[in-house]
Coordinates of C-alpha atoms and ligand atoms in Angstrom, one line a residue:
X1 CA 15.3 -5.2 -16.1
X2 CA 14.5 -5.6 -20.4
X3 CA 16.4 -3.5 -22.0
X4 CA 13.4 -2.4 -24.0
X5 CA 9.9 -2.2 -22.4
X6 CA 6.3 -1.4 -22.8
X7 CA 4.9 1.4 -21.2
X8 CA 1.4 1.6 -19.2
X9 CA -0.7 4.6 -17.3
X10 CA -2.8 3.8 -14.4
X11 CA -4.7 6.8 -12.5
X12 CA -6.4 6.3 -9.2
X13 CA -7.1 8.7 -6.0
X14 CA -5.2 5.9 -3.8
X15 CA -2.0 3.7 -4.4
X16 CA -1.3 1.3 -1.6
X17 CA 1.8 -0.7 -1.8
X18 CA 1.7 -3.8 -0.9
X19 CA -0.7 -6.8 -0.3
X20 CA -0.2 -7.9 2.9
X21 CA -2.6 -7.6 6.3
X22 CA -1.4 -3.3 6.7
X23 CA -1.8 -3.2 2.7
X24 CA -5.2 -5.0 2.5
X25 CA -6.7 -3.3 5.6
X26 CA -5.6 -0.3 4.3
X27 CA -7.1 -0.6 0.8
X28 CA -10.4 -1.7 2.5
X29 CA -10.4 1.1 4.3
X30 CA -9.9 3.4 1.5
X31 CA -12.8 2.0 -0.4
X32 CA -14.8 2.4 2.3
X33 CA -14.6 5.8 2.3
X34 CA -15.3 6.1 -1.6
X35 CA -11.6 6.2 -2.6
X36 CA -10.7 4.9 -6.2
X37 CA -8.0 2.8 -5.4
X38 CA -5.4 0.2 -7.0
X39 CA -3.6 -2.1 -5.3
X40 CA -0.1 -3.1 -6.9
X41 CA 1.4 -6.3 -5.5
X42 CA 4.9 -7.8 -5.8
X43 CA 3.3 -11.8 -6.5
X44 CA 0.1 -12.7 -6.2
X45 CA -2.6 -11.0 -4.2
X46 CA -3.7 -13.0 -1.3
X47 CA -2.5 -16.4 -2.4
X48 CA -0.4 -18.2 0.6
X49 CA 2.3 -19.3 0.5
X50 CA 3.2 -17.8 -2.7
X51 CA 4.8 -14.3 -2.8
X52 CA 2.7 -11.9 -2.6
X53 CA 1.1 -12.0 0.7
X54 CA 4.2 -11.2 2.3
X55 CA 5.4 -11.3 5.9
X56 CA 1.6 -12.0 6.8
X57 CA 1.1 -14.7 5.3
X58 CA 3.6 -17.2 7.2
X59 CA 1.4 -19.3 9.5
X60 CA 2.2 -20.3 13.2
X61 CA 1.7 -17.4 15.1
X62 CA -0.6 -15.2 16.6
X63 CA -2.2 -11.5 16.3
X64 CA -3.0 -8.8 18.9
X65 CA -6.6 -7.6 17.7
X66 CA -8.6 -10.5 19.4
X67 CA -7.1 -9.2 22.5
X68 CA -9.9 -6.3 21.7
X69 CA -13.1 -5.0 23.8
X70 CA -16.3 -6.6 23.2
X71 CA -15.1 -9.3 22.9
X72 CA -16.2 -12.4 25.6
X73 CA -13.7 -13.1 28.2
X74 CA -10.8 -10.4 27.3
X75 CA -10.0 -7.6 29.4
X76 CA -9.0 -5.2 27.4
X77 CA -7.0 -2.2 29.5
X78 CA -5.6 0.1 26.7
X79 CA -3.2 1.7 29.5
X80 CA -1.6 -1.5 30.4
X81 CA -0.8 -1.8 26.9
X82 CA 0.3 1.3 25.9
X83 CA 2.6 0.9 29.3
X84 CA 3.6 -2.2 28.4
X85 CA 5.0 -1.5 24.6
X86 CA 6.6 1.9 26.0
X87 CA 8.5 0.0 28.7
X88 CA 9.6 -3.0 26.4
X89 CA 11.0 -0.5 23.8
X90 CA 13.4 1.0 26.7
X91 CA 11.2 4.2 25.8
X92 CA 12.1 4.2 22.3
X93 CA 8.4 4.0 21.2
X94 CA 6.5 7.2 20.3
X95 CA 3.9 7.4 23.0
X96 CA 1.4 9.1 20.9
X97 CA 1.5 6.3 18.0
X98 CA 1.5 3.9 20.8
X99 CA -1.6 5.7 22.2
X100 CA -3.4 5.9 19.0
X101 CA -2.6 1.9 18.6
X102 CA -4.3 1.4 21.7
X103 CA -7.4 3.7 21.2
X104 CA -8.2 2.4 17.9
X105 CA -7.7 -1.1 18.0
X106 CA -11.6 -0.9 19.1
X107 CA -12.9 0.1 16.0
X108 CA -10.2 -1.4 14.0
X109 CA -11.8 -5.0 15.5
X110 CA -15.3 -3.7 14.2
X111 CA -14.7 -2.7 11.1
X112 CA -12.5 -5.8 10.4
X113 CA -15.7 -8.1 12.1
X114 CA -18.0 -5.8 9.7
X115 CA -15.8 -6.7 6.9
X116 CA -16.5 -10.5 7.5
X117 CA -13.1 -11.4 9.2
X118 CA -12.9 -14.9 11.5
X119 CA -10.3 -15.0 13.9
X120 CA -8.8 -18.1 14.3
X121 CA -7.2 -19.4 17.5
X122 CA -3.4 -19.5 17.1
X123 CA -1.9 -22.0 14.4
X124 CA -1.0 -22.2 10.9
X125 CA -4.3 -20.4 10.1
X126 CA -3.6 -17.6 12.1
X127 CA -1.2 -14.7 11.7
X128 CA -2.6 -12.0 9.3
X129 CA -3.9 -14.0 6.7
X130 CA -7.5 -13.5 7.9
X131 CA -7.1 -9.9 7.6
X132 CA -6.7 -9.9 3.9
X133 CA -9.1 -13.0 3.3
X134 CA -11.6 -11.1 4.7
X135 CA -11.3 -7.8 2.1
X136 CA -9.8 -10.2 -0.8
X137 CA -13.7 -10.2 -2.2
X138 CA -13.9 -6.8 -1.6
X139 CA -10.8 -5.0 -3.3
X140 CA -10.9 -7.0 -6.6
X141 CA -14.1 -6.3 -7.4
X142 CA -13.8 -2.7 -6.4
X143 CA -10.4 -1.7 -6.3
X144 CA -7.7 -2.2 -9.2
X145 CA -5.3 -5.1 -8.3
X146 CA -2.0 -5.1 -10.6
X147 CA -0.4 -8.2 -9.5
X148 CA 3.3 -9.5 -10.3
X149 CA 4.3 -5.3 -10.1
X150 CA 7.7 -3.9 -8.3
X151 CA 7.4 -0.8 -7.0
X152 CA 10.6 0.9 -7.3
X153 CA 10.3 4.5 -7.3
X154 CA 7.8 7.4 -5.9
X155 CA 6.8 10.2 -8.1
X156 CA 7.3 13.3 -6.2
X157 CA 6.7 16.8 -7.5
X158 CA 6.8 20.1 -6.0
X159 CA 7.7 18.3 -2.5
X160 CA 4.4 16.0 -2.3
X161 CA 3.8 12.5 -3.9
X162 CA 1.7 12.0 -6.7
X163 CA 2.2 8.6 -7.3
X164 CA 5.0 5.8 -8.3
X165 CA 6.6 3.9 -10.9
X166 CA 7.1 0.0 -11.4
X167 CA 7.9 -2.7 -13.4
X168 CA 5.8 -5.9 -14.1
X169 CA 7.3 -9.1 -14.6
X170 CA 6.8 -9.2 -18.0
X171 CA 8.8 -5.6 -18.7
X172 CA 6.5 -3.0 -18.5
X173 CA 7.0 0.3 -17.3
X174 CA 3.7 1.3 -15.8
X175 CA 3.2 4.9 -14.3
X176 CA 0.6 5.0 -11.6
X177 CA -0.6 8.7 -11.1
X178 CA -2.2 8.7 -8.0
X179 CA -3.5 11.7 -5.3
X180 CA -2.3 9.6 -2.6
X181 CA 0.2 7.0 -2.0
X182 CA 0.2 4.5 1.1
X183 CA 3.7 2.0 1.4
X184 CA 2.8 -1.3 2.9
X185 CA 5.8 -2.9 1.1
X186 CA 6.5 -4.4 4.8
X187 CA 10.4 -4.9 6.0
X188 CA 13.5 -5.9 5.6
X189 CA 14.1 -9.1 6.1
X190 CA 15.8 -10.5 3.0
X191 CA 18.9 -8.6 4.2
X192 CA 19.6 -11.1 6.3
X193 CA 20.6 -14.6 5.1
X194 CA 18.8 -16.3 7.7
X195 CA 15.2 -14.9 7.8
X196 CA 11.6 -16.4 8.1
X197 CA 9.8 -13.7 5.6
X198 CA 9.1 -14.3 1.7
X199 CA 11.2 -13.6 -0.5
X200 CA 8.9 -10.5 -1.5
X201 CA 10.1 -8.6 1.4
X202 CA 13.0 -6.6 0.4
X203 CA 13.3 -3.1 1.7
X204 CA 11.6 -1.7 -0.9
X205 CA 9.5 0.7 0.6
X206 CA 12.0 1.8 3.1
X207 CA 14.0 3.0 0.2
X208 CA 11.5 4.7 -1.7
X209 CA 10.5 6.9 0.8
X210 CA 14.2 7.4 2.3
X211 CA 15.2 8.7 -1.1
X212 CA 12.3 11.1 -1.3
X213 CA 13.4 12.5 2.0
X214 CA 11.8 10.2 5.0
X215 CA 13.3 9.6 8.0
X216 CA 13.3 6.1 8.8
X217 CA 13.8 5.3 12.7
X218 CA 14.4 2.5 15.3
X219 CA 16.1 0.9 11.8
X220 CA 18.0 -1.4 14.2
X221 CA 15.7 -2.8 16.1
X222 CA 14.2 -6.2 15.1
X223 CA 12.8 -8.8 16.7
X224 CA 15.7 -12.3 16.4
X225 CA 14.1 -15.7 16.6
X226 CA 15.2 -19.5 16.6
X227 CA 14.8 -21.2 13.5
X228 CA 15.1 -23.8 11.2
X229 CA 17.3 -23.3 8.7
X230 CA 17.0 -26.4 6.3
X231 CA 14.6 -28.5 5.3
X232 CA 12.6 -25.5 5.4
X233 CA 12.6 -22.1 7.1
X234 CA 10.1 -22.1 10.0
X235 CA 10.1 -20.6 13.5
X236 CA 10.7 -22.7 16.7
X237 CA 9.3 -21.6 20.2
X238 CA 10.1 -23.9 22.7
X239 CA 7.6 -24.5 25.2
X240 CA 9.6 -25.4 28.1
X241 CA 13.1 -25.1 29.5
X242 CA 13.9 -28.7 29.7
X243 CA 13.5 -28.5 25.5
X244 CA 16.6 -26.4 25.5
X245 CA 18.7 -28.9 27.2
X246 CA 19.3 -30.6 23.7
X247 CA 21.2 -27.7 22.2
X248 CA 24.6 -29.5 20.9
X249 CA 27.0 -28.4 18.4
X250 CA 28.2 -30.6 15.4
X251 CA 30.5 -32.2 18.1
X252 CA 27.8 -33.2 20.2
X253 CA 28.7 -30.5 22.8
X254 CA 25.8 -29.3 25.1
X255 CA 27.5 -25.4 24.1
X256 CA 25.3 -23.2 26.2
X257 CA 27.5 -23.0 29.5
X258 CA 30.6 -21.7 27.7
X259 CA 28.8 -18.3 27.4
X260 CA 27.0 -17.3 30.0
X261 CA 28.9 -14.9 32.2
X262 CA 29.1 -15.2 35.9
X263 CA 25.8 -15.0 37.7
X264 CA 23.9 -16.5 34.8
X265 CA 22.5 -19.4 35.0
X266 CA 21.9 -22.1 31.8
X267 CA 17.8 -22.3 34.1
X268 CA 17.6 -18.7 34.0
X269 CA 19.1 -18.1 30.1
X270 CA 15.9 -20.7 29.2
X271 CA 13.4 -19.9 31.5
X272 CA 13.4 -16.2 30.2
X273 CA 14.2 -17.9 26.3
X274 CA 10.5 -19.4 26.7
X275 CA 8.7 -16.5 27.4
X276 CA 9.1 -14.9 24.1
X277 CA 12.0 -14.1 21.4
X278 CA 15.6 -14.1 22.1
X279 CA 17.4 -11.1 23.2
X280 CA 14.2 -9.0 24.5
X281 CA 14.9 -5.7 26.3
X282 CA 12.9 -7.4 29.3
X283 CA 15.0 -9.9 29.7
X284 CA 18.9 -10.2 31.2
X285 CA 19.7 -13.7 30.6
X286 CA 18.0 -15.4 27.3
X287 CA 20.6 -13.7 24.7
X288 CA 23.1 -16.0 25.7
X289 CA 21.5 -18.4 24.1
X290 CA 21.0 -16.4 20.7
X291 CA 25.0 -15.5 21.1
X292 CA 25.9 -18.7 22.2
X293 CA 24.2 -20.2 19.1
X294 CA 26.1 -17.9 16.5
X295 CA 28.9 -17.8 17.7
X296 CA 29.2 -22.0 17.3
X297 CA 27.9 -21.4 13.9
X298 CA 31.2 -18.6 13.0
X299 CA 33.6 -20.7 15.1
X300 CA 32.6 -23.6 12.1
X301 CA 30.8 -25.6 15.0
X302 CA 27.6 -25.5 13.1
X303 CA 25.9 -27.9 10.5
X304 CA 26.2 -28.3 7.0
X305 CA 23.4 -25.6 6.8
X306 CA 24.8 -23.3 9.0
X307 CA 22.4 -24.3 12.0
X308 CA 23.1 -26.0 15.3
X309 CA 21.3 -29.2 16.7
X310 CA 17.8 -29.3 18.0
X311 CA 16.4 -32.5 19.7
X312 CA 13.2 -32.0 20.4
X313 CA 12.7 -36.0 20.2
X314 CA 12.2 -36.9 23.9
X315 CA 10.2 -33.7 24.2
X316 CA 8.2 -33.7 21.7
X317 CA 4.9 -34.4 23.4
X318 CA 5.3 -31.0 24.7
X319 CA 4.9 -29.2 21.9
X320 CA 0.5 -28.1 21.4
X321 CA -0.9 -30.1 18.8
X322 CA -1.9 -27.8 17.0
X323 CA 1.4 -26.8 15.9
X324 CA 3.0 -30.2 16.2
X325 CA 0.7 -30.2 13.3
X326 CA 2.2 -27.6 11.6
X327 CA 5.9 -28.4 12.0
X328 CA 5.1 -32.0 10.7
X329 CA 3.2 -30.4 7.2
X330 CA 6.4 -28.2 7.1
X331 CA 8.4 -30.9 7.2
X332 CA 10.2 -30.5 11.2
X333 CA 8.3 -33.3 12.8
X334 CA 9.4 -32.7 16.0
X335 CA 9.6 -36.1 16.9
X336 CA 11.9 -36.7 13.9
X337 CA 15.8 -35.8 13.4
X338 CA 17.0 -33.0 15.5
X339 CA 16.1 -30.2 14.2
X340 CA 19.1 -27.5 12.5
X341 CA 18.6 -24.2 14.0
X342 CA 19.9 -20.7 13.8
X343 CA 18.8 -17.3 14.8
X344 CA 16.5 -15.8 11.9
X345 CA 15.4 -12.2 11.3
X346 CA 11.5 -12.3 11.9
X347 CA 10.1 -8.7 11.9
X348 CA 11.9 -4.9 11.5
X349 CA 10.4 -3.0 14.2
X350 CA 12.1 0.3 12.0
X351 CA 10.6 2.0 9.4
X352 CA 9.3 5.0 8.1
X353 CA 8.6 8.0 10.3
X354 CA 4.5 8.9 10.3
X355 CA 2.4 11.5 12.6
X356 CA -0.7 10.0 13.8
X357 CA -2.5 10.3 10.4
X358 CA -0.1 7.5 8.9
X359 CA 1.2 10.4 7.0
X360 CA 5.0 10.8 6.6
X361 CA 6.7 14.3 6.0
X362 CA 6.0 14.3 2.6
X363 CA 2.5 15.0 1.8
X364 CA 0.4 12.4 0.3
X365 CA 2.8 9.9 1.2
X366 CA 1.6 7.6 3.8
X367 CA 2.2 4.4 5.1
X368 CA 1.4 1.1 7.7
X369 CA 2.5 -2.3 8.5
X370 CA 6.1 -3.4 8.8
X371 CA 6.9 -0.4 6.8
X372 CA 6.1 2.0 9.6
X373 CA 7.4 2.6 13.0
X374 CA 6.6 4.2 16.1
X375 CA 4.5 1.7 18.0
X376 CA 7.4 0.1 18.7
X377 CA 10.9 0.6 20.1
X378 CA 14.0 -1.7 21.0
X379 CA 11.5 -4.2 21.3
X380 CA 7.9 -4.7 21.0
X381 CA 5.2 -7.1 22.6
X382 CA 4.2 -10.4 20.8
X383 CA 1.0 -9.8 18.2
X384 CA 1.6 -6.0 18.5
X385 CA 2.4 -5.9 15.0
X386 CA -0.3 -7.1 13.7
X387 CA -2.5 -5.2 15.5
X388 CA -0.1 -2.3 14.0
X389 CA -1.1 -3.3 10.8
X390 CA -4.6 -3.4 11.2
X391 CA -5.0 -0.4 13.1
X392 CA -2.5 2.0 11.4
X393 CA -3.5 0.4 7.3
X394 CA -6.9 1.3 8.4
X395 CA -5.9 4.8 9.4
X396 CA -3.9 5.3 6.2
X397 CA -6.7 4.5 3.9
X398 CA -8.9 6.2 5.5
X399 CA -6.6 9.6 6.0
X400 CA -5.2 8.6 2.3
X401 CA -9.2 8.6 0.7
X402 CA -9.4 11.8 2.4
X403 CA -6.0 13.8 1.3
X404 CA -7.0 12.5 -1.8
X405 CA -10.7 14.1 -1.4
X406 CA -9.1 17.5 -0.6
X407 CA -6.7 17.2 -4.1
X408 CA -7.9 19.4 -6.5
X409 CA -4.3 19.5 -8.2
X410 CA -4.4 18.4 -11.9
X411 CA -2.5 15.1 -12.3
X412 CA 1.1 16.0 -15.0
X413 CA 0.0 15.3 -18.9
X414 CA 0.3 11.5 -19.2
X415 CA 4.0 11.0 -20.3
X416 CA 5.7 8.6 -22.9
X417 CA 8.6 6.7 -21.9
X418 CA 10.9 8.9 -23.5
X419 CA 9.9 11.3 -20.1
X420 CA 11.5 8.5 -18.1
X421 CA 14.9 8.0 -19.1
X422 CA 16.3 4.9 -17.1
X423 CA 20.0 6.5 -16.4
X424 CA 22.5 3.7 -15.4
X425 CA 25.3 4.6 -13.6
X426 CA 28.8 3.3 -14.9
X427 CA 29.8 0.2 -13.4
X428 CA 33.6 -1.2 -13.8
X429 CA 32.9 -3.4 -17.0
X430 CA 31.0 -5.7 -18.6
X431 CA 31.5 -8.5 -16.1
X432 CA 29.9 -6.2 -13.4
X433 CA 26.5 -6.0 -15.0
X434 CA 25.8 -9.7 -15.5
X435 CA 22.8 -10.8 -12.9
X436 CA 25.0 -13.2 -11.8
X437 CA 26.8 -10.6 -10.3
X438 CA 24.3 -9.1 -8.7
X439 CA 23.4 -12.2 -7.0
X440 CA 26.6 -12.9 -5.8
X441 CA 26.8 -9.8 -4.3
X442 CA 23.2 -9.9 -2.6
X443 CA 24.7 -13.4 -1.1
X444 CA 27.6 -11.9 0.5
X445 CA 25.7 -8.9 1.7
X446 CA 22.6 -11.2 3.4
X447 CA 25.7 -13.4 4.8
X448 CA 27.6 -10.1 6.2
X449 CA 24.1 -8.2 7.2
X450 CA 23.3 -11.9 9.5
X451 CA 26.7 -11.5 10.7
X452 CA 27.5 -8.4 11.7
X453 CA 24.1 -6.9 12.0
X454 CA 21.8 -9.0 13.8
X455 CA 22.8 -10.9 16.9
X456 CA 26.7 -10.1 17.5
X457 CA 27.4 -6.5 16.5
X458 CA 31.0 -5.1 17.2
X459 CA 32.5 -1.9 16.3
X460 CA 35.1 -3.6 13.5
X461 CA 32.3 -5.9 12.1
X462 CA 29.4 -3.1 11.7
X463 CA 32.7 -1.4 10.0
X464 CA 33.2 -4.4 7.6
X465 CA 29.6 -4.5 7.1
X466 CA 29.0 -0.8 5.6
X467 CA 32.3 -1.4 3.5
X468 CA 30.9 -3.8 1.9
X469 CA 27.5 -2.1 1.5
X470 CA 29.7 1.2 0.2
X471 CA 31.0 -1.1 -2.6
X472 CA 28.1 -1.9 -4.1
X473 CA 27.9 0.9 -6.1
X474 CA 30.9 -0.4 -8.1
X475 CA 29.3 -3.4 -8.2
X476 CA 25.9 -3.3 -9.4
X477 CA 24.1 -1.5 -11.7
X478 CA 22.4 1.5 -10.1
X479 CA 19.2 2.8 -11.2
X480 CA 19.1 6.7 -10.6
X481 CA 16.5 9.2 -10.4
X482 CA 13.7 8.1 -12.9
X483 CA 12.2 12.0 -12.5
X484 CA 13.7 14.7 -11.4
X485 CA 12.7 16.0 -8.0
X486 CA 11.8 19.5 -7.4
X487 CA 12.1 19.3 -3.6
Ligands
FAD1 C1 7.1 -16.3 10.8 C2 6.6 -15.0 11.3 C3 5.9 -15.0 12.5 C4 5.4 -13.8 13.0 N1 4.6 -13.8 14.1 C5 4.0 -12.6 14.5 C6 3.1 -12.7 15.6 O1 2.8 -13.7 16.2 N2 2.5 -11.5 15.9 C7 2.7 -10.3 15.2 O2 2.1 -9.3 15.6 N3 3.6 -10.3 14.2 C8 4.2 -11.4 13.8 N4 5.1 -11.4 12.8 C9 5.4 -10.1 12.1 C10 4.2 -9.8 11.2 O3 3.7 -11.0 10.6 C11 4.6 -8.9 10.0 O4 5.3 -7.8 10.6 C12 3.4 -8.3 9.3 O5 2.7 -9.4 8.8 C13 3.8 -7.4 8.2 O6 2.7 -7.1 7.5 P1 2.8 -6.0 6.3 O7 1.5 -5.9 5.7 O8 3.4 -4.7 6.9 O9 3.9 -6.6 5.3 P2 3.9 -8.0 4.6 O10 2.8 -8.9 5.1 O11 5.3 -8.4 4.6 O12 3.4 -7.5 3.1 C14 4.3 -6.8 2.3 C15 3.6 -6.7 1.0 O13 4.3 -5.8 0.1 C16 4.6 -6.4 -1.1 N5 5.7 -5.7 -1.7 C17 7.0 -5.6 -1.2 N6 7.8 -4.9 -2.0 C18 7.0 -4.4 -3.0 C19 7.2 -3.6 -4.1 N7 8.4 -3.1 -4.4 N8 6.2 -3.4 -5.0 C20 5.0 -4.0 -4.8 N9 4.7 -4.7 -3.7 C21 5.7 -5.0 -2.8 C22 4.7 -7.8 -0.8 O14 4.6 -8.6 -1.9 C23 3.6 -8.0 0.2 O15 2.3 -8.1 -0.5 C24 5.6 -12.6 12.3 C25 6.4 -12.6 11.1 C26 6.9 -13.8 10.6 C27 7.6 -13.8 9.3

């Protein structure tokens, strides 16, 4: 942060946060019901594989809306999926989000076909790219995108949000006064050293709206994957057991046996492993294999990058085509050198509290995406949280445009930025406020958060973990209350 900066005003009826597939279906839909609205983006706006486009824009995967009615060939039965998410989340889902999910995915699929969307079949295409390709066009010309913006703080007066406050990367200060305010600043993934997100994706909106008094919920449930951890970052699914069977540490050990209790067998830990992510609530077995795998990598078993060995070389015909293809652009040919894995965040299935309106308990302040939660519990289903995004950024915008619609409240006289003293707490010297500090300390956390807070979590290590999160304060600079709250 400049020590001096310019300042800047924006006003709008609608702020969405965030220019990923909840923030770009959720500005659509505020447009479309006759919302002024800016965007602001941390990066680039709908550029992949540049920040910007966050979690969504990561390729390789799949989403839930083409699972929708009308649509040739799918049977769609709402019930089975609202079942289905409430059972996988051991019943920590909130059956009336997961409900609403369900009943408008429908006319989520519409608008989003009426808005020019093309749903690819899965592979690097896919994901939630498409969702924001289709309303790019759309939002710049209407909407106002600020791009290369953190937002870092929400405005709140008199108990309801009226807007936020960031910085751009060139040092301004830019106020953005708005009637409504929608966070789709997705999750928390660069807490965790190993991770598959951008490097946009950094907690930021879960700690906005937890200082302006949201609850955030189900903040420890996340969905744990296999991945690569060097040349590049990238998922790996394997597509059948036998795949698994070339697992070996640094000492060529096949290391899976040595933790799977009695009754488990190394057939049954894969077999369950291949239906979907590691450590599922619907499975009993496949979490050996994501303990198994850190627990070589902290016993100093594990690679120079802090993986373990993946040969996928005699099984590599296995793997579809389609993302063969995409592991050889990304530089993981799975025919090539085993591949170093480890087990990577991939999505927070926590967030901010919201009724069925995509409204939190602050009024004005709504939100979508990874930045939510409800619609999922200890676990959720595969391409459920895309479909989340779709269907709950389209409900934000459109609830958003319409709190905004029922504002008559006069926006506060523009201020200067002498209203908005930064106030720095006191750190323990000089040496404590360099930036190199700060990233030293960021390392160690994302190193302790992978540690303690992901896959293996004990009593003494979540202990070791929040010490170290309690010194930061002495650490790092602070930056305190830019307004004072009335509420
Ligand atoms: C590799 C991978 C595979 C996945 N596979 C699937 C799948 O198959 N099916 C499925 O349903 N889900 C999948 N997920 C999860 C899903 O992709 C994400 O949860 C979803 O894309 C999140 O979308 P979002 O719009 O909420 O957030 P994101 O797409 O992460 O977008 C967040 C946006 O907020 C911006 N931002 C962040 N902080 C700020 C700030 N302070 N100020 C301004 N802007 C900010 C970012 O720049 C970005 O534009 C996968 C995730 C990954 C990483």
């Amino acid at each position: 942060m400049p020590a001096t900066f310019t300042t800047d005003t924006v006003l709008c009826d609608v702020l969405v946060v965030g220019g990923g597939a909840a923030g770009s279906c959720a500005a659509a839909a505020a447009l479309a019901h006759g919302a002024k609205v800016c965007l602001a983006v941390k990066g680039y706006f709908a550029q992949v594989g540049m920040r910007g486009a966050g979690a969504s824009a990561c390729g390789n995967t799949e989403h839930g809306l083409p699972r929708l009615p009308d649509i040739p060939g799918i049977n769609y039965q709402p019930e089975q999926m609202v079942e289905n998410a409430i059972k996988a989340g051991l019943g920590m889902a909130d059956r009336k989000l997961v409900h609403l999910l369900a009943e408008r995915a429908a006319d989520t699929r519409r608008d989003l076909d009426a808005w020019g969307c093309i749903f690819p079949t899965m592979g690097a295409a896919g994901l939630g790219f498409p969702f924001i390709r289709a309303v790019e066009k759309k939002i710049r010309s209407d909407a106002a995108v600020l791009e290369n913006i953190m937002i870092f703080d929400l405005i709140i007066e008199d108990g309801e949000c009226i807007g936020a406050l960031g910085f751009t990367i060139q040092g301004t200060l830019v106020t953005i006064y708005a009637k409504a305010v929608i966070i789709a600043a997705g999750g928390d993934a660069q807490l965790f050293s190993r991770n598959v997100h951008p490097s946009c994706c950094t907690a930021d909106g879960y700690a906005m709206a937890l200082r302006a008094g949201v609850s955030l919920m189900n903040m420890e449930f996340m969905q744990i994957f296999t991945a690569t951890v060097s040349p590049t970052r990238n998922l790996v699914h394997t597509w059948r057991p036998e795949q698994l069977e070339h697992l070996y540490n640094r000492e060529n050990h096949y290391f899976l046996e040595d933790y799977l209790p009695a009754g488990i067998t190394a057939e049954s830990c894969r077999d369950e492993n291949i239906r979907h992510a590691p450590f599922s609530t619907r499975d009993a077995a496949s979490r050996y294999l994501a303990v198994g795998i850190v627990k070589e990598i902290l016993a100093g078993r594990g690679t120079e990058n802090g993986g373990v060995y993946l040969d996928l070389r005699s099984s590599a015909h296995l793997v579809k085509p389609v993302v063969r293809e995409f592991m050889r652009y990304k530089g993981i040919p799975p025919e090539g050198p085993p591949l170093e894995i480890s087990m990577a965040h991939q999505c927070s299935n926590g967030g901010m509290q919201v009724n069925g309106e995509a409204m939190t308990s602050v009024p004005g302040l709504f939100g979508a995406g990874e930045a939510i939660t409800g619609t999922h519990g200890a676990d959720r289903i595969g391409a459920n949280m895309l479909a989340q995004c779709a269907v709950f950024g389209r409900t934000a915008g459109i609830e958003a445009a319409r709190f905004a619609a029922g504002q008559r409240k006069q926006r506060p006289k523009r201020k200067g930025s002498a209203d908005f003293p930064l106030i720095r707490s006191e750190t323990n010297g000089a040496g404590n406020r360099s930036s190199g500090t700060a990233t030293k300390y960021r390392k160690s956390l994302a190193e302790a958060s992978w540690k303690y807070g992901l896959v293996l979590r004990t009593k003494t290590g979540l202990e070791q973990w929040y010490d170290l999160l309690e010194s930061a304060d002495d650490r790092l600079f602070t930056v305190e209350r830019m307004l004072p709250r009335k509420n």
